[in-house]
Amino acid sequence: MRLSRFYLPLLRETPSEAQIVSHQLMLRAGLIRQEGAGIYAWLPLGFRVLKKIEQIVREEQNRAGAVEMLMPTIQQAELWRESGRYEAYGKEMLRITDRHDREMLFGPTNEEMITEIVRTGVRSYKDLPKLLYHIQWKFRDEIRPRFGVMRGREFLMKDTYSFDIDKAAARKSYNKMFVAYLRTFARMGLQSAPMRAESGPIGGDMSHEFIVLAETGESGVFCDRRLVDMPVPGSDIDFEGDLQPIVDQRTSLYAATDEKHDAAEFEEQVAEGDRIAARGIEVGHIFNFGTKYSEPMNAVVAGPDGKNIPLEMGSYGVGVSRLVGAVIEAHHDEGGCRWPLSVAPFHVGLINLKPGDADADAACQSFYQAFGKAGVETLYDDTNARPGEKFARMDLIGLPFQVIVGPRGLKNGVVEIKNRATGDKSEASLGDAAEVIVAQVTKGLQHSL
Ligand code: ATP
Ligand code: MG
């Protein structure tokens, strides 16, 4: 993509309404634009990151055996009356009336709708288990939308729903999502930890929030350092095998958000040197709620003895749009964003220091073509801005690699390569540079699978 054709509206000043660094950088680097309280337009650069994050979430859901579908954003009030949540949900629900005076709503979540869909298509215990998900915009009229996409009113969520015959089977579905989440966040360059969460009226131990440690997080968190350092299961993990040991290994270590924190237990279970008391961002929540919706909504299957049994259910959310902010919180410096390769809007920023110079133009054109051919996504700065402005802009948008091409270097047959994450700069010969970059990008992407 040529920068001259792209749409990258940058802000010079840090907007005063943005309190945390991810919100500031998303506005300054032209990722989003606010269109209303807690409502954002995704500008081209931000949209590319959002799509990459969404795709990683999708790949890990598919790997775990979940099946993708798409439910509408607008729902009928009727459905929510069946579960009793239409009144209970309160002011966070955006209620709408259509021209026939029918009560509708913009979905804040989809338990009711998926239960309605599955109850008509699943008849026997033999049809189970089912694990279905979609990635869809939600609306919640949050009392205090803030921190940009971290707590928006309109936001993109991945929500999965599980349907099982009994508790033991429901636990297997739960474990699949638990392990899928470990991989999902790690692939985006995030260190996440599952933490015990409020499980609601049903009780039980099957409710975990996945938290990314960050100073600006909204939740207070207390956990064992060993949990954060634990390696993530590889891509060869067998989701049909026994995942309980992986889950147990983690849930046996202390980890709780402030709501569930018990100071005495924390001190007793965690050695002083391993105690982390910090803040975190909730990027996912997995939750088993038994028959809370299946009973009132009459979602049953015939069991082995022919008698009807209400479905055991769980729901599993990931804050896809919130993750864009979370990744920036974890990867930035004074100069701007520092995207991990796996979610970067482009892999390489190609800077032409002197457009119009025949040698510089020719060298850039050949890099641009070589990268394109190798599948390396490139933003080519072919504009007439001054070099200083080009450098600052490229640092701000934070693409993992920069290739800097100017007449002076070309006289000696070299270009400069900069690694945005480490700040390392090196020279490469005109002949080798493309190969060096392609190899590094390919290796980096492979590593994050
Ligand atoms: P919170 O306690 O932060 O309000 P929640 O318990 O309401 O979250 P869930 O209903 O479990 O969240 O939603 C699943 C995921 O969706 C959350 O883990 C979070 O990552 C994301 N999410 C929830 N609310 C918002 C929001 N207002 N803006 C952006 N992402 C959100
Ligand atoms: Mg909420």
Short mmCIF file of C-alpha atoms and ligand atoms in Angstrom, two decimals:
data_model
loop_
_atom_site.label_atom_id
_atom_site.label_comp_id
_atom_site.label_asym_id
_atom_site.label_seq_id
_atom_site.Cartn_x
_atom_site.Cartn_y
_atom_site.Cartn_z
CA MET A 1 0.00 0.00 0.00
CA ARG A 2 1.31 3.42 -0.97
CA LEU A 3 0.99 5.88 1.86
CA SER A 4 0.05 8.61 -0.61
CA ARG A 5 -3.13 6.65 -1.44
CA PHE A 6 -3.85 5.38 2.08
CA TYR A 7 -5.93 7.27 4.63
CA LEU A 8 -3.85 7.94 7.72
CA PRO A 9 -5.06 11.03 9.57
CA LEU A 10 -2.55 11.57 12.38
CA LEU A 11 -2.99 13.97 15.27
CA ARG A 12 -0.10 16.19 16.34
CA GLU A 13 -1.35 16.76 19.84
CA THR A 14 -2.36 14.15 22.37
CA PRO A 15 -6.14 14.53 22.73
CA SER A 16 -6.95 15.69 26.22
CA GLU A 17 -9.92 13.33 26.63
CA ALA A 18 -7.65 10.28 26.32
CA GLN A 19 -6.35 9.21 29.72
CA ILE A 20 -4.49 6.03 28.92
CA VAL A 21 -1.70 5.45 26.46
CA SER A 22 -3.56 3.02 24.20
CA HIS A 23 -6.43 5.45 23.74
CA GLN A 24 -4.01 8.31 23.08
CA LEU A 25 -2.03 6.31 20.54
CA MET A 26 -5.10 4.93 18.79
CA LEU A 27 -6.33 8.49 18.19
CA ARG A 28 -2.92 9.97 17.38
CA ALA A 29 -1.84 7.20 15.02
CA GLY A 30 -5.10 7.29 13.08
CA LEU A 31 -6.51 3.92 14.14
CA ILE A 32 -9.92 5.08 15.31
CA ARG A 33 -12.10 8.13 15.41
CA GLN A 34 -14.76 8.81 17.98
CA GLU A 35 -18.27 9.11 16.54
CA GLY A 36 -20.18 9.29 19.81
CA ALA A 37 -19.67 8.38 23.47
CA GLY A 38 -18.14 4.89 23.41
CA ILE A 39 -18.71 4.59 19.65
CA TYR A 40 -15.78 4.51 17.24
CA ALA A 41 -15.13 4.37 13.53
CA TRP A 42 -12.26 2.03 12.68
CA LEU A 43 -9.99 3.89 10.29
CA PRO A 44 -8.00 1.86 7.74
CA LEU A 45 -4.96 1.31 9.96
CA GLY A 46 -6.98 0.30 13.03
CA PHE A 47 -9.28 -1.84 10.94
CA ARG A 48 -6.33 -3.92 9.75
CA VAL A 49 -5.29 -4.63 13.35
CA LEU A 50 -8.85 -5.44 14.37
CA LYS A 51 -9.11 -7.95 11.51
CA LYS A 52 -5.82 -9.61 12.43
CA ILE A 53 -6.88 -10.02 16.03
CA GLU A 54 -10.26 -11.33 14.95
CA GLN A 55 -8.55 -13.86 12.69
CA ILE A 56 -6.31 -15.21 15.47
CA VAL A 57 -9.36 -15.57 17.71
CA ARG A 58 -11.16 -17.40 14.88
CA GLU A 59 -8.24 -19.75 14.14
CA GLU A 60 -7.93 -20.79 17.77
CA GLN A 61 -11.69 -21.30 18.12
CA ASN A 62 -11.67 -23.49 15.02
CA ARG A 63 -8.65 -25.40 16.28
CA ALA A 64 -10.51 -26.13 19.51
CA GLY A 65 -13.44 -27.51 17.52
CA ALA A 66 -15.87 -24.61 17.83
CA VAL A 67 -18.04 -23.89 14.78
CA GLU A 68 -18.51 -20.37 13.43
CA MET A 69 -21.86 -18.81 12.57
CA LEU A 70 -23.34 -15.31 12.63
CA MET A 71 -26.31 -14.07 14.59
CA PRO A 72 -27.93 -10.67 14.01
CA THR A 73 -27.22 -7.58 16.10
CA ILE A 74 -30.93 -6.76 16.47
CA GLN A 75 -33.02 -9.09 18.61
CA GLN A 76 -36.67 -9.38 19.63
CA ALA A 77 -37.68 -8.48 23.17
CA GLU A 78 -39.90 -11.58 23.16
CA LEU A 79 -36.86 -13.85 23.34
CA TRP A 80 -35.53 -12.07 26.40
CA ARG A 81 -38.89 -12.28 28.14
CA GLU A 82 -38.62 -16.06 27.91
CA SER A 83 -35.47 -16.09 30.02
CA GLY A 84 -36.69 -13.31 32.29
CA ARG A 85 -33.75 -11.05 31.38
CA TYR A 86 -35.66 -8.39 29.43
CA GLU A 87 -36.53 -6.53 32.61
CA ALA A 88 -33.53 -7.70 34.61
CA TYR A 89 -30.90 -6.42 32.17
CA GLY A 90 -31.69 -2.81 32.99
CA LYS A 91 -30.33 0.33 31.40
CA GLU A 92 -27.31 -1.27 29.75
CA MET A 93 -29.67 -2.65 27.10
CA LEU A 94 -30.41 -0.40 24.14
CA ARG A 95 -34.13 -0.83 23.46
CA ILE A 96 -35.64 -0.02 20.09
CA THR A 97 -39.18 0.04 18.73
CA ASP A 98 -39.83 -0.72 15.07
CA ARG A 99 -42.56 0.83 12.86
CA HIS A 100 -45.06 -1.81 13.98
CA ASP A 101 -44.42 -0.94 17.61
CA ARG A 102 -42.59 -4.21 18.14
CA GLU A 103 -40.04 -4.11 20.91
CA MET A 104 -36.52 -4.86 19.73
CA LEU A 105 -33.06 -4.43 21.16
CA PHE A 106 -29.45 -4.19 20.04
CA GLY A 107 -27.90 -7.38 21.44
CA PRO A 108 -25.59 -6.96 24.43
CA THR A 109 -24.95 -10.75 24.33
CA ASN A 110 -26.58 -13.82 22.72
CA GLU A 111 -27.41 -16.52 25.27
CA GLU A 112 -31.14 -16.32 24.58
CA MET A 113 -30.81 -16.31 20.81
CA ILE A 114 -28.38 -19.21 20.61
CA THR A 115 -30.56 -21.22 23.02
CA GLU A 116 -33.57 -20.57 20.79
CA ILE A 117 -31.56 -21.67 17.73
CA VAL A 118 -30.20 -24.83 19.29
CA ARG A 119 -33.37 -26.00 21.02
CA THR A 120 -35.10 -26.53 17.68
CA GLY A 121 -32.20 -28.34 16.04
CA VAL A 122 -30.92 -30.62 18.76
CA ARG A 123 -33.21 -33.46 19.83
CA SER A 124 -31.19 -36.24 21.37
CA TYR A 125 -28.17 -36.53 23.64
CA LYS A 126 -26.53 -38.12 20.59
CA ASP A 127 -26.54 -34.69 18.88
CA LEU A 128 -24.25 -33.32 21.59
CA PRO A 129 -21.83 -31.76 22.34
CA LYS A 130 -22.23 -28.53 20.36
CA LEU A 131 -19.82 -25.61 20.51
CA LEU A 132 -20.93 -22.62 18.41
CA TYR A 133 -19.54 -19.12 18.12
CA HIS A 134 -19.83 -15.86 16.28
CA ILE A 135 -17.87 -12.63 16.11
CA GLN A 136 -20.35 -9.79 16.15
CA TRP A 137 -20.84 -6.21 17.31
CA LYS A 138 -22.51 -5.76 20.67
CA PHE A 139 -24.05 -2.71 22.24
CA ARG A 140 -24.10 -2.07 25.97
CA ASP A 141 -25.14 1.32 27.20
CA GLU A 142 -22.28 1.43 29.69
CA ILE A 143 -22.73 4.00 32.42
CA ARG A 144 -19.16 5.22 31.95
CA PRO A 145 -17.72 4.46 28.55
CA ARG A 146 -14.02 5.28 28.78
CA PHE A 147 -10.47 4.48 27.78
CA GLY A 148 -11.42 4.35 24.10
CA VAL A 149 -12.13 0.87 22.80
CA MET A 150 -11.38 -0.65 26.21
CA ARG A 151 -14.83 0.18 27.49
CA GLY A 152 -16.91 1.17 24.55
CA ARG A 153 -20.66 1.06 24.14
CA GLU A 154 -20.47 -0.54 20.70
CA PHE A 155 -17.73 -3.19 20.69
CA LEU A 156 -16.73 -6.35 18.85
CA MET A 157 -16.96 -9.59 20.79
CA LYS A 158 -16.34 -13.22 20.03
CA ASP A 159 -18.90 -15.24 21.95
CA THR A 160 -19.01 -19.01 22.03
CA TYR A 161 -21.76 -21.14 23.55
CA SER A 162 -21.52 -24.76 24.62
CA PHE A 163 -24.32 -27.33 24.89
CA ASP A 164 -23.74 -30.58 26.70
CA ILE A 165 -25.65 -33.47 28.22
CA ASP A 166 -24.20 -33.32 31.74
CA LYS A 167 -21.68 -31.62 34.02
CA ALA A 168 -18.79 -33.87 33.06
CA ALA A 169 -19.28 -33.17 29.36
CA ALA A 170 -19.73 -29.45 30.08
CA ARG A 171 -16.37 -29.44 31.79
CA LYS A 172 -14.74 -30.81 28.67
CA SER A 173 -16.19 -27.95 26.63
CA TYR A 174 -15.04 -25.51 29.29
CA ASN A 175 -11.52 -26.91 29.21
CA LYS A 176 -11.36 -26.57 25.43
CA MET A 177 -12.10 -22.87 25.69
CA PHE A 178 -9.70 -22.48 28.61
CA VAL A 179 -6.82 -23.87 26.56
CA ALA A 180 -7.89 -22.08 23.35
CA TYR A 181 -7.75 -18.77 25.25
CA LEU A 182 -4.22 -19.41 26.50
CA ARG A 183 -3.09 -19.81 22.91
CA THR A 184 -5.21 -16.98 21.53
CA PHE A 185 -3.74 -14.24 23.71
CA ALA A 186 -0.17 -15.56 23.51
CA ARG A 187 -0.30 -15.39 19.72
CA MET A 188 -0.99 -11.66 19.98
CA GLY A 189 2.07 -11.14 22.13
CA LEU A 190 0.07 -10.91 25.36
CA GLN A 191 0.87 -12.59 28.64
CA SER A 192 -2.49 -13.53 30.07
CA ALA A 193 -3.51 -15.36 33.19
CA PRO A 194 -6.81 -17.09 33.96
CA MET A 195 -8.20 -15.89 37.26
CA ARG A 196 -11.04 -17.13 39.38
CA ALA A 197 -14.11 -15.01 38.76
CA GLU A 198 -17.54 -14.48 40.23
CA SER A 199 -19.61 -17.43 39.11
CA GLY A 200 -23.04 -15.99 39.81
CA PRO A 201 -25.99 -17.77 41.41
CA ILE A 202 -25.07 -21.25 40.15
CA GLY A 203 -21.75 -21.31 41.99
CA GLY A 204 -19.09 -23.84 41.07
CA ASP A 205 -15.51 -23.34 39.99
CA MET A 206 -16.14 -22.97 36.28
CA SER A 207 -15.74 -19.24 35.80
CA HIS A 208 -12.45 -17.61 34.86
CA GLU A 209 -11.51 -14.21 33.60
CA PHE A 210 -8.47 -13.99 31.37
CA ILE A 211 -6.45 -11.00 32.42
CA VAL A 212 -3.58 -9.20 30.75
CA LEU A 213 -1.38 -7.43 33.27
CA ALA A 214 -1.23 -3.68 32.63
CA GLU A 215 -0.91 -0.68 34.92
CA THR A 216 -3.93 0.95 33.38
CA GLY A 217 -6.20 -2.09 33.79
CA GLU A 218 -9.58 -1.64 35.45
CA SER A 219 -9.31 -4.73 37.67
CA GLY A 220 -7.03 -5.22 40.63
CA VAL A 221 -5.35 -8.64 40.38
CA PHE A 222 -3.42 -10.90 42.70
CA CYS A 223 -1.58 -13.92 41.41
CA ASP A 224 1.33 -16.27 41.52
CA ARG A 225 4.16 -15.21 39.20
CA ARG A 226 4.63 -18.81 38.06
CA LEU A 227 1.21 -18.66 36.41
CA VAL A 228 2.20 -15.74 34.19
CA ASP A 229 5.53 -17.35 33.26
CA MET A 230 4.06 -20.75 32.38
CA PRO A 231 4.62 -21.77 28.73
CA VAL A 232 1.57 -21.95 26.49
CA PRO A 233 0.42 -25.26 24.91
CA GLY A 234 1.70 -25.69 21.34
CA SER A 235 -0.35 -25.75 18.15
CA ASP A 236 -0.18 -29.56 18.13
CA ILE A 237 -2.30 -29.80 21.28
CA ASP A 238 -5.05 -32.40 20.92
CA PHE A 239 -8.34 -30.74 21.84
CA GLU A 240 -10.13 -34.09 21.84
CA GLY A 241 -7.65 -35.44 24.39
CA ASP A 242 -7.62 -34.91 28.16
CA LEU A 243 -7.07 -31.20 28.80
CA GLN A 244 -7.74 -31.40 32.54
CA PRO A 245 -4.03 -31.58 33.54
CA ILE A 246 -3.31 -28.34 31.64
CA VAL A 247 -6.23 -26.62 33.32
CA ASP A 248 -5.39 -28.03 36.77
CA GLN A 249 -1.77 -26.98 36.50
CA ARG A 250 -2.93 -23.40 36.17
CA THR A 251 -5.97 -23.31 38.40
CA SER A 252 -3.95 -24.82 41.27
CA LEU A 253 -1.92 -21.59 41.43
CA TYR A 254 -3.41 -18.60 43.21
CA ALA A 255 -4.94 -16.00 40.90
CA ALA A 256 -7.91 -13.78 41.63
CA THR A 257 -9.33 -10.40 40.70
CA ASP A 258 -10.15 -8.04 43.56
CA GLU A 259 -13.76 -9.29 43.72
CA LYS A 260 -12.63 -12.82 44.59
CA HIS A 261 -9.37 -11.99 46.35
CA ASP A 262 -8.66 -13.44 49.79
CA ALA A 263 -5.55 -11.86 51.32
CA ALA A 264 -4.96 -14.61 53.88
CA GLU A 265 -5.17 -17.36 51.29
CA PHE A 266 -2.88 -15.40 48.95
CA GLU A 267 -0.15 -15.09 51.58
CA GLU A 268 -0.50 -18.68 52.64
CA GLN A 269 -0.36 -20.13 49.12
CA VAL A 270 2.17 -17.91 47.38
CA ALA A 271 5.79 -17.40 48.44
CA GLU A 272 6.59 -13.74 48.98
CA GLY A 273 8.89 -13.49 45.99
CA ASP A 274 6.24 -14.91 43.66
CA ARG A 275 3.40 -12.61 44.69
CA ILE A 276 2.09 -10.28 42.04
CA ALA A 277 -0.31 -7.58 43.14
CA ALA A 278 -1.06 -5.55 40.06
CA ARG A 279 -3.70 -4.28 37.71
CA GLY A 280 -5.08 -6.03 34.68
CA ILE A 281 -7.33 -5.84 31.65
CA GLU A 282 -10.05 -8.45 31.27
CA VAL A 283 -9.76 -9.70 27.69
CA GLY A 284 -11.87 -12.82 28.03
CA HIS A 285 -14.35 -14.52 30.31
CA ILE A 286 -15.35 -18.17 30.31
CA PHE A 287 -18.34 -19.23 32.26
CA ASN A 288 -20.47 -22.30 32.87
CA PHE A 289 -24.02 -21.50 33.94
CA GLY A 290 -25.65 -24.93 33.89
CA THR A 291 -29.31 -24.82 32.97
CA LYS A 292 -29.96 -21.13 33.72
CA TYR A 293 -31.33 -20.51 30.18
CA SER A 294 -32.18 -24.01 29.01
CA GLU A 295 -34.71 -24.59 31.79
CA PRO A 296 -36.86 -21.47 31.40
CA MET A 297 -36.51 -21.62 27.62
CA ASN A 298 -37.23 -25.33 27.47
CA ALA A 299 -34.08 -26.33 25.59
CA VAL A 300 -34.03 -30.06 26.24
CA VAL A 301 -32.84 -33.26 24.61
CA ALA A 302 -33.93 -36.83 25.06
CA GLY A 303 -31.45 -38.68 27.28
CA PRO A 304 -30.45 -42.34 26.90
CA ASP A 305 -33.60 -43.41 28.80
CA GLY A 306 -35.83 -41.26 26.59
CA LYS A 307 -36.54 -38.69 29.29
CA ASN A 308 -36.01 -35.00 28.52
CA ILE A 309 -32.97 -33.35 30.06
CA PRO A 310 -32.28 -29.58 30.00
CA LEU A 311 -29.01 -28.69 28.26
CA GLU A 312 -25.90 -27.83 30.26
CA MET A 313 -24.59 -24.57 28.91
CA GLY A 314 -21.60 -22.26 29.05
CA SER A 315 -20.60 -19.03 27.38
CA TYR A 316 -17.15 -17.83 26.47
CA GLY A 317 -16.44 -14.24 25.47
CA VAL A 318 -13.41 -12.46 24.05
CA GLY A 319 -13.25 -8.68 23.77
CA VAL A 320 -11.91 -8.47 20.20
CA SER A 321 -11.97 -4.65 19.92
CA ARG A 322 -10.74 -4.25 23.52
CA LEU A 323 -7.73 -6.41 22.59
CA VAL A 324 -6.48 -3.76 20.16
CA GLY A 325 -6.08 -1.42 23.13
CA ALA A 326 -4.65 -4.18 25.32
CA VAL A 327 -1.93 -4.99 22.77
CA ILE A 328 -0.89 -1.33 22.66
CA GLU A 329 -0.82 -1.13 26.45
CA ALA A 330 1.64 -4.05 26.39
CA HIS A 331 3.67 -2.89 23.36
CA HIS A 332 4.55 0.78 23.04
CA ASP A 333 7.26 3.30 23.88
CA GLU A 334 7.61 7.11 23.87
CA GLY A 335 7.71 7.06 20.07
CA GLY A 336 4.42 5.22 19.62
CA CYS A 337 3.08 1.73 18.97
CA ARG A 338 5.33 -1.32 18.67
CA TRP A 339 3.11 -3.96 17.10
CA PRO A 340 3.94 -7.63 17.45
CA LEU A 341 4.27 -9.02 13.92
CA SER A 342 1.20 -11.24 14.28
CA VAL A 343 -1.23 -8.31 14.64
CA ALA A 344 0.69 -5.47 12.98
CA PRO A 345 -1.32 -3.48 10.43
CA PHE A 346 1.56 -3.97 7.98
CA HIS A 347 4.76 -5.95 8.49
CA VAL A 348 7.11 -3.41 6.94
CA GLY A 349 7.29 0.34 6.52
CA LEU A 350 9.29 1.19 3.42
CA ILE A 351 10.57 4.76 3.61
CA ASN A 352 11.69 6.56 0.48
CA LEU A 353 13.73 9.52 1.74
CA LYS A 354 13.73 11.24 -1.64
CA PRO A 355 10.81 10.51 -3.93
CA GLY A 356 11.63 11.82 -7.38
CA ASP A 357 15.24 10.66 -7.14
CA ALA A 358 15.51 8.04 -9.86
CA ASP A 359 17.69 5.63 -7.86
CA ALA A 360 15.63 5.88 -4.68
CA ASP A 361 12.40 5.40 -6.61
CA ALA A 362 13.76 2.39 -8.47
CA ALA A 363 15.13 0.75 -5.32
CA CYS A 364 11.86 1.28 -3.43
CA GLN A 365 9.83 -0.02 -6.33
CA SER A 366 11.87 -3.21 -6.42
CA PHE A 367 11.55 -3.71 -2.65
CA TYR A 368 7.84 -3.07 -2.85
CA GLN A 369 7.45 -5.69 -5.55
CA ALA A 370 9.67 -8.26 -3.84
CA PHE A 371 7.78 -7.88 -0.55
CA GLY A 372 4.42 -8.09 -2.27
CA LYS A 373 5.43 -11.27 -4.02
CA ALA A 374 6.60 -12.83 -0.74
CA GLY A 375 3.39 -11.92 1.08
CA VAL A 376 5.11 -9.32 3.25
CA GLU A 377 2.58 -6.54 3.85
CA THR A 378 4.20 -3.19 3.15
CA LEU A 379 3.24 0.41 3.72
CA TYR A 380 5.36 2.38 1.28
CA ASP A 381 5.98 5.98 2.33
CA ASP A 382 6.23 7.58 -1.10
CA THR A 383 5.16 11.04 0.15
CA ASN A 384 7.13 14.27 -0.02
CA ALA A 385 7.27 14.81 3.73
CA ARG A 386 10.63 15.70 5.32
CA PRO A 387 12.76 12.75 6.52
CA GLY A 388 12.28 13.70 10.19
CA GLU A 389 8.53 13.65 9.78
CA LYS A 390 8.67 10.33 7.98
CA PHE A 391 10.72 8.73 10.75
CA ALA A 392 8.47 10.01 13.51
CA ARG A 393 5.34 8.94 11.65
CA MET A 394 6.67 5.44 10.99
CA ASP A 395 7.69 5.09 14.64
CA LEU A 396 4.27 6.30 15.77
CA ILE A 397 2.34 3.75 13.73
CA GLY A 398 4.83 1.16 14.93
CA LEU A 399 5.25 -1.32 12.07
CA PRO A 400 7.71 -4.07 13.16
CA PHE A 401 10.33 -3.39 10.45
CA GLN A 402 11.42 -0.28 8.62
CA VAL A 403 13.43 -0.26 5.43
CA ILE A 404 14.93 3.18 4.86
CA VAL A 405 16.06 4.03 1.36
CA GLY A 406 17.90 7.26 0.47
CA PRO A 407 20.26 8.52 -2.23
CA ARG A 408 23.21 8.73 0.16
CA GLY A 409 23.04 5.07 1.17
CA LEU A 410 22.33 3.96 -2.34
CA LYS A 411 25.62 5.54 -3.48
CA ASN A 412 27.33 2.98 -1.25
CA GLY A 413 24.89 0.28 -2.29
CA VAL A 414 23.18 0.04 1.12
CA VAL A 415 19.84 0.67 2.81
CA GLU A 416 19.01 0.85 6.50
CA ILE A 417 16.87 -1.67 8.33
CA LYS A 418 15.29 -0.81 11.66
CA ASN A 419 13.64 -3.16 14.09
CA ARG A 420 10.93 -1.09 15.76
CA ALA A 421 10.63 -3.31 18.86
CA THR A 422 14.32 -3.36 19.77
CA GLY A 423 15.30 -0.08 18.12
CA ASP A 424 18.24 -1.88 16.46
CA LYS A 425 19.40 -0.38 13.20
CA SER A 426 21.62 -2.10 10.69
CA GLU A 427 22.77 -1.62 7.15
CA ALA A 428 22.09 -4.18 4.46
CA SER A 429 23.34 -4.25 0.93
CA LEU A 430 20.83 -3.41 -1.73
CA GLY A 431 21.09 -6.97 -3.00
CA ASP A 432 20.47 -8.67 0.33
CA ALA A 433 17.97 -6.43 2.09
CA ALA A 434 14.78 -7.84 0.59
CA GLU A 435 15.80 -11.38 1.41
CA VAL A 436 16.79 -10.45 4.97
CA ILE A 437 13.43 -8.80 5.64
CA VAL A 438 11.37 -11.54 4.01
CA ALA A 439 13.22 -14.15 6.08
CA GLN A 440 12.69 -12.26 9.34
CA VAL A 441 9.01 -11.63 8.69
CA THR A 442 8.38 -15.22 7.63
CA LYS A 443 10.21 -16.58 10.66
CA GLY A 444 8.40 -14.20 13.02
CA LEU A 445 4.98 -15.10 11.65
CA GLN A 446 5.77 -18.79 11.82
CA HIS A 447 6.79 -18.39 15.42
CA SER A 448 3.44 -16.86 16.37
CA LEU A 449 1.33 -19.72 15.02
P1 ATP B 1 -16.73 -6.01 32.36
O1 ATP B 1 -16.72 -6.54 33.75
O2 ATP B 1 -15.39 -5.48 31.88
O3 ATP B 1 -17.87 -5.07 32.09
P2 ATP B 1 -18.28 -8.19 31.41
O4 ATP B 1 -18.25 -9.15 32.53
O5 ATP B 1 -19.48 -7.33 31.21
O6 ATP B 1 -16.98 -7.26 31.42
P3 ATP B 1 -18.59 -10.24 29.41
O7 ATP B 1 -20.05 -10.07 29.35
O8 ATP B 1 -18.04 -11.47 29.99
O9 ATP B 1 -17.93 -8.97 30.06
O10 ATP B 1 -18.01 -10.00 27.93
C1 ATP B 1 -16.93 -10.75 27.37
C2 ATP B 1 -15.76 -9.87 27.05
O11 ATP B 1 -16.15 -8.74 26.27
C3 ATP B 1 -15.07 -9.25 28.27
O12 ATP B 1 -14.15 -10.15 28.82
C4 ATP B 1 -14.39 -8.03 27.67
O13 ATP B 1 -13.13 -8.40 27.14
C5 ATP B 1 -15.32 -7.63 26.56
N1 ATP B 1 -16.15 -6.47 26.94
C6 ATP B 1 -17.16 -6.44 27.82
N2 ATP B 1 -17.68 -5.21 27.92
C7 ATP B 1 -16.97 -4.43 27.05
C8 ATP B 1 -17.04 -3.06 26.67
N3 ATP B 1 -17.95 -2.24 27.21
N4 ATP B 1 -16.15 -2.59 25.76
C9 ATP B 1 -15.24 -3.42 25.19
N5 ATP B 1 -15.13 -4.73 25.51
C10 ATP B 1 -15.98 -5.24 26.41
MG MG B 2 -19.83 -5.33 31.63
#
